[in-house]
Coordinates of C-alpha atoms in Angstrom, one line a residue:
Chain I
X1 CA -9.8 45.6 33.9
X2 CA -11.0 42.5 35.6
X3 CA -14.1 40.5 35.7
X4 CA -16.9 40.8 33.1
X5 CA -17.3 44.7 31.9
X6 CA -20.4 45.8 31.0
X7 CA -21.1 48.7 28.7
X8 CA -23.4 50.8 28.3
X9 CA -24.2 50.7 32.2
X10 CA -27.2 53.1 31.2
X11 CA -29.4 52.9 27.9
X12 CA -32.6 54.6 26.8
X13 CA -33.6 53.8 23.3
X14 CA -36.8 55.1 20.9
X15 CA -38.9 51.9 19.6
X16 CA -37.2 52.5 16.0
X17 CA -33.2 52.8 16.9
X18 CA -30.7 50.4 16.8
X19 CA -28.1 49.6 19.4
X20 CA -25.8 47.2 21.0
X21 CA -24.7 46.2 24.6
X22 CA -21.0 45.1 24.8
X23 CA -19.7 42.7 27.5
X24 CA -15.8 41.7 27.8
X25 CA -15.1 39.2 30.5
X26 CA -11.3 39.0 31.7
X27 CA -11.3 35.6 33.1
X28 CA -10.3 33.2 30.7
X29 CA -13.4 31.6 30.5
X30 CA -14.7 30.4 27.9
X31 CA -18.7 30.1 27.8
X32 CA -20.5 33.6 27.6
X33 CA -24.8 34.4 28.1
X34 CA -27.1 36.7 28.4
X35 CA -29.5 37.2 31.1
X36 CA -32.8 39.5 31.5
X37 CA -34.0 40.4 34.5
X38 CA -37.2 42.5 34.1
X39 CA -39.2 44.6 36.9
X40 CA -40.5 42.3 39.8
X41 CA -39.6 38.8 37.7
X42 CA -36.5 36.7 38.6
X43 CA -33.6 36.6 36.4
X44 CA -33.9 34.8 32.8
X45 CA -31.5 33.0 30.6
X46 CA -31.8 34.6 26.8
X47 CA -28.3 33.1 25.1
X48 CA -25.8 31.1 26.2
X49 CA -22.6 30.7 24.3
X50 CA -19.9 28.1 24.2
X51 CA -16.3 28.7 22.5
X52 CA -18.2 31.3 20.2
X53 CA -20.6 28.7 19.2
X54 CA -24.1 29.9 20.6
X55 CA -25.6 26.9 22.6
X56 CA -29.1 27.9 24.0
X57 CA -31.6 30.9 22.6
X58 CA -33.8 30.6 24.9
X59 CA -37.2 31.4 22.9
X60 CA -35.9 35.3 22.5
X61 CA -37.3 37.1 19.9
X62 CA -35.3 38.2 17.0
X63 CA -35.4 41.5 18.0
X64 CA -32.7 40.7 19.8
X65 CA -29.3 39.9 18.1
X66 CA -26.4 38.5 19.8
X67 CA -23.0 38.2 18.4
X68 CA -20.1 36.5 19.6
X69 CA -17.1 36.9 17.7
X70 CA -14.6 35.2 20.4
X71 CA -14.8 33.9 23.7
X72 CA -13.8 36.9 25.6
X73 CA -16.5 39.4 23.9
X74 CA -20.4 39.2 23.7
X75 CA -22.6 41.5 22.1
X76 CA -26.5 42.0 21.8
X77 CA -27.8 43.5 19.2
X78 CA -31.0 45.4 19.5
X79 CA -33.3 46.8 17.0
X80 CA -37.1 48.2 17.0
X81 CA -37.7 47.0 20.6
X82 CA -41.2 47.5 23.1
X83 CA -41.2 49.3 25.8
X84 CA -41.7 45.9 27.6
X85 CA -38.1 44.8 26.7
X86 CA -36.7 47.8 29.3
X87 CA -35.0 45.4 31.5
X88 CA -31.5 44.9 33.3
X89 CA -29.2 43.0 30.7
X90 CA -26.4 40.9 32.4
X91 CA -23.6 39.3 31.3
X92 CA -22.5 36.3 32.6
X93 CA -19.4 33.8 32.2
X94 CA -17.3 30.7 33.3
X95 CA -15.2 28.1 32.6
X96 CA -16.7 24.9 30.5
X97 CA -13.4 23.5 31.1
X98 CA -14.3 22.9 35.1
X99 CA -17.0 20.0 34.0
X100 CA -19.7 18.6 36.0
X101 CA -22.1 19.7 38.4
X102 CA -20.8 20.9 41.9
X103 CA -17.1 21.8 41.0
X104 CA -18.1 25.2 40.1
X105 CA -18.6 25.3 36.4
X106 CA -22.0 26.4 37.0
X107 CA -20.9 29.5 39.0
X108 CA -21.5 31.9 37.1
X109 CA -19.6 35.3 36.9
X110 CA -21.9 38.1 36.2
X111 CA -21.4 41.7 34.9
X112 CA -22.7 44.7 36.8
X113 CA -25.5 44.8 33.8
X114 CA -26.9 47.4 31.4
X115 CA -30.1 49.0 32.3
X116 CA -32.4 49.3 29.2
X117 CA -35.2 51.7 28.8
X118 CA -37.3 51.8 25.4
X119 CA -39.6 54.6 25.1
Chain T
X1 CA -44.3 28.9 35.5
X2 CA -41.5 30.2 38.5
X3 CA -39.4 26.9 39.2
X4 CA -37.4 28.8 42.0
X5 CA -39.3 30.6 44.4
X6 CA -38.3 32.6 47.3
X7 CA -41.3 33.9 48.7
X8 CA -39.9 36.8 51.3
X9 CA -39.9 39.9 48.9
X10 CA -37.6 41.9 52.3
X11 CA -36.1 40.7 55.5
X12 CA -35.4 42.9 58.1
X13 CA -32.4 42.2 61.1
X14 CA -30.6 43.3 63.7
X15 CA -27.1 43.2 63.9
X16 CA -25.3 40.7 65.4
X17 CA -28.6 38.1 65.1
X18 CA -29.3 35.2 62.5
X19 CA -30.4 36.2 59.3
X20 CA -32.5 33.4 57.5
X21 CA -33.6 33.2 53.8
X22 CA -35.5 30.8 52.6
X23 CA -36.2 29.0 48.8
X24 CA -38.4 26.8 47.4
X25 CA -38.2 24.9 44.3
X26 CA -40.9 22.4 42.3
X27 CA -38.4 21.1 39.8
X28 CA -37.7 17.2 41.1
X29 CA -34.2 17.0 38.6
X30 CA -32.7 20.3 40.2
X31 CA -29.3 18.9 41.8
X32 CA -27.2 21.7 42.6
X33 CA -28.1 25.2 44.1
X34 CA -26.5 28.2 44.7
X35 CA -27.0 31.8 46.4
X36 CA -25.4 35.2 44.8
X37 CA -25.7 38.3 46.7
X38 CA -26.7 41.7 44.9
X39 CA -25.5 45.1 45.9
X40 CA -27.2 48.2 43.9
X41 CA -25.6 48.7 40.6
X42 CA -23.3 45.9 40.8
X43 CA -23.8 42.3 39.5
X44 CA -24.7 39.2 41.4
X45 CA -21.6 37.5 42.7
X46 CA -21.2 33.8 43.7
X47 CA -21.9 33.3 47.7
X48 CA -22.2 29.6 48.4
X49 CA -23.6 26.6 47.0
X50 CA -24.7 22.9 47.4
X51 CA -25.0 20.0 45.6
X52 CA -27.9 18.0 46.4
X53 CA -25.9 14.7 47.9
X54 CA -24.8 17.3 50.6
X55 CA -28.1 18.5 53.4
X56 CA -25.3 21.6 55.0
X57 CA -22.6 23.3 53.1
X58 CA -20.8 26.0 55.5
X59 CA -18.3 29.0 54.5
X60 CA -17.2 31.0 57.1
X61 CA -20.5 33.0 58.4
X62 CA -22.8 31.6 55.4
X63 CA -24.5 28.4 55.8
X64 CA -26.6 26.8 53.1
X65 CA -29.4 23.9 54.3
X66 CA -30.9 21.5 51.6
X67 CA -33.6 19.7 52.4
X68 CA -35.1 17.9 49.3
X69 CA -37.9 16.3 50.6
X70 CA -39.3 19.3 51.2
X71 CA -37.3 20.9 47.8
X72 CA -36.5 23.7 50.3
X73 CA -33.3 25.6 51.0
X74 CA -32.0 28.3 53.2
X75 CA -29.2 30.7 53.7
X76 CA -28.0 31.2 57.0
X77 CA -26.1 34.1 58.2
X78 CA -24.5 34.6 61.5
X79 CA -23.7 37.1 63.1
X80 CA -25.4 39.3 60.5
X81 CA -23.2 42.3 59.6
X82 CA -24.6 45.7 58.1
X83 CA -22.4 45.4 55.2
X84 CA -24.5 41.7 54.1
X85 CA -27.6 44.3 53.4
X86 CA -28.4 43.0 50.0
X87 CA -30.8 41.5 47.6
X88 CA -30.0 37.6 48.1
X89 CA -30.9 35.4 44.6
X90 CA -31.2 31.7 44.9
X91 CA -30.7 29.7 41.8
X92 CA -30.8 26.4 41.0
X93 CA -29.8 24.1 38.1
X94 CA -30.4 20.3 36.9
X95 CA -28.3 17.9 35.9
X96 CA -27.9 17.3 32.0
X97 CA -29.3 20.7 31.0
X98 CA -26.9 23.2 29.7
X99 CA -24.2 24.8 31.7
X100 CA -25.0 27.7 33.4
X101 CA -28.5 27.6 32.9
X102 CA -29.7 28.8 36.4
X103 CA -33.3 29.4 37.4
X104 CA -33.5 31.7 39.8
X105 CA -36.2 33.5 42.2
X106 CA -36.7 37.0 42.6
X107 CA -34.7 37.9 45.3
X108 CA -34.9 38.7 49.0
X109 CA -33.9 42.3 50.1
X110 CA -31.8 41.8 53.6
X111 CA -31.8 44.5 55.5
X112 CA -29.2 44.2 58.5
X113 CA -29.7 47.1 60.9
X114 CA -27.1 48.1 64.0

């Protein structure tokens, strides 16, 4: 496997279940987040996280859980969700170690995404 | 409120021609931008990018203008190729905020046709 790995690529979930996306990156890197990207709205940061340590929530609601127990694995933990939080979950990852702007630490390596749907 | 707009929902090109998309952004302390191209059920992956003491940044067929008076940028493709048929994201970022925080606009759906 290379790349960041996104599973489940397909979800559909009842308001009341609990479930979890799982994303593995195989790049070394060490700084892991979350993105949303909801029908007709650009693409929105939800977590970021930085040698495990999470960084950034980005106002989520708690409804959403995510868990990072090392730097190459990133979960997100879901439980009683709306049917507004049907969205495409991505993954993203790079290297903190590459440092300022414009050297490509800000280049972000995405995942192919899980596509949510709450009923 | 959108910080990084791109305002062309679809563009539509023959092959062979220039394709041009265009961003706009309102954010004054944005510094460095960048485009990622979307295929269907795949991720967005890392086309080009510029920082903002640069106007032109060039890779191969892929151009990138900055123009900050305006806060404007645009992609540049030529020739366009049917395989670059994509949705095209342009993100941008500021300076002290955290790494890999990227605002980015909808999307433009490029449609290169032979």
């Amino acid at each position: 496997e290379t790349g960041v790995t996104q599973t489940p690529r397909h979800l559909v979930m009842g308001m009341t279940n609990k479930k979890s996306l799982k994303c593995e990156q195989h790049l070394g890197h060490n700084a892991m987040y979350w993105y949303k990207q909801s029908a007709k709205k650009p693409l929105e940061l939800m977590f970021v996280y930085n040698f495990k340590e999470q960084t950034e929530n980005n106002s989520v609601p708690s409804r959403f859980s995510p868990e990072c127990p090392n730097s190459s694995h990133l979960f997100l933990h879901l439980h009683t969700l709306q049917p507004e939080d049907s969205a495409l979950y991505l993954c993203a990852s790079t290297s903190r170690l590459a440092g300022g702007l414009g050297d490509g630490a800000n280049v972000l390596t995405f995942g192919a995404g899980s596509r949510l749907t709450v009923l | 409120d959108q910080q990084v707009k791109q305002n062309s929902p679809s563009l539509s090109v023959q092959e062979g021609r220039i394709s041009i998309l265009n961003c706009d952004y309102t954010n004054s302390m944005f510094d460095y931008f960048l485009w990622y191209k979307k295929y269907p059920a795949e991720g967005p992956t890392f086309l080009i990018s510029i920082s903002s003491i640069k106007d032109k940044n060039e890779d191969g067929r892929f151009t990138v203008f900055l123009n900050k008076s305006a806060k404007h940028l645009s992609l540049h493709i030529v020739p366009s190729q049917p395989g670059d048929s994509a949705v095209y994201f342009c993100a941008a970022c500021a300076r002290g905020s955290t790494l890999g925080r990227l605002y980015f606009g909808r999307g433009t759906q490029l449609t290169v046709w032979p």
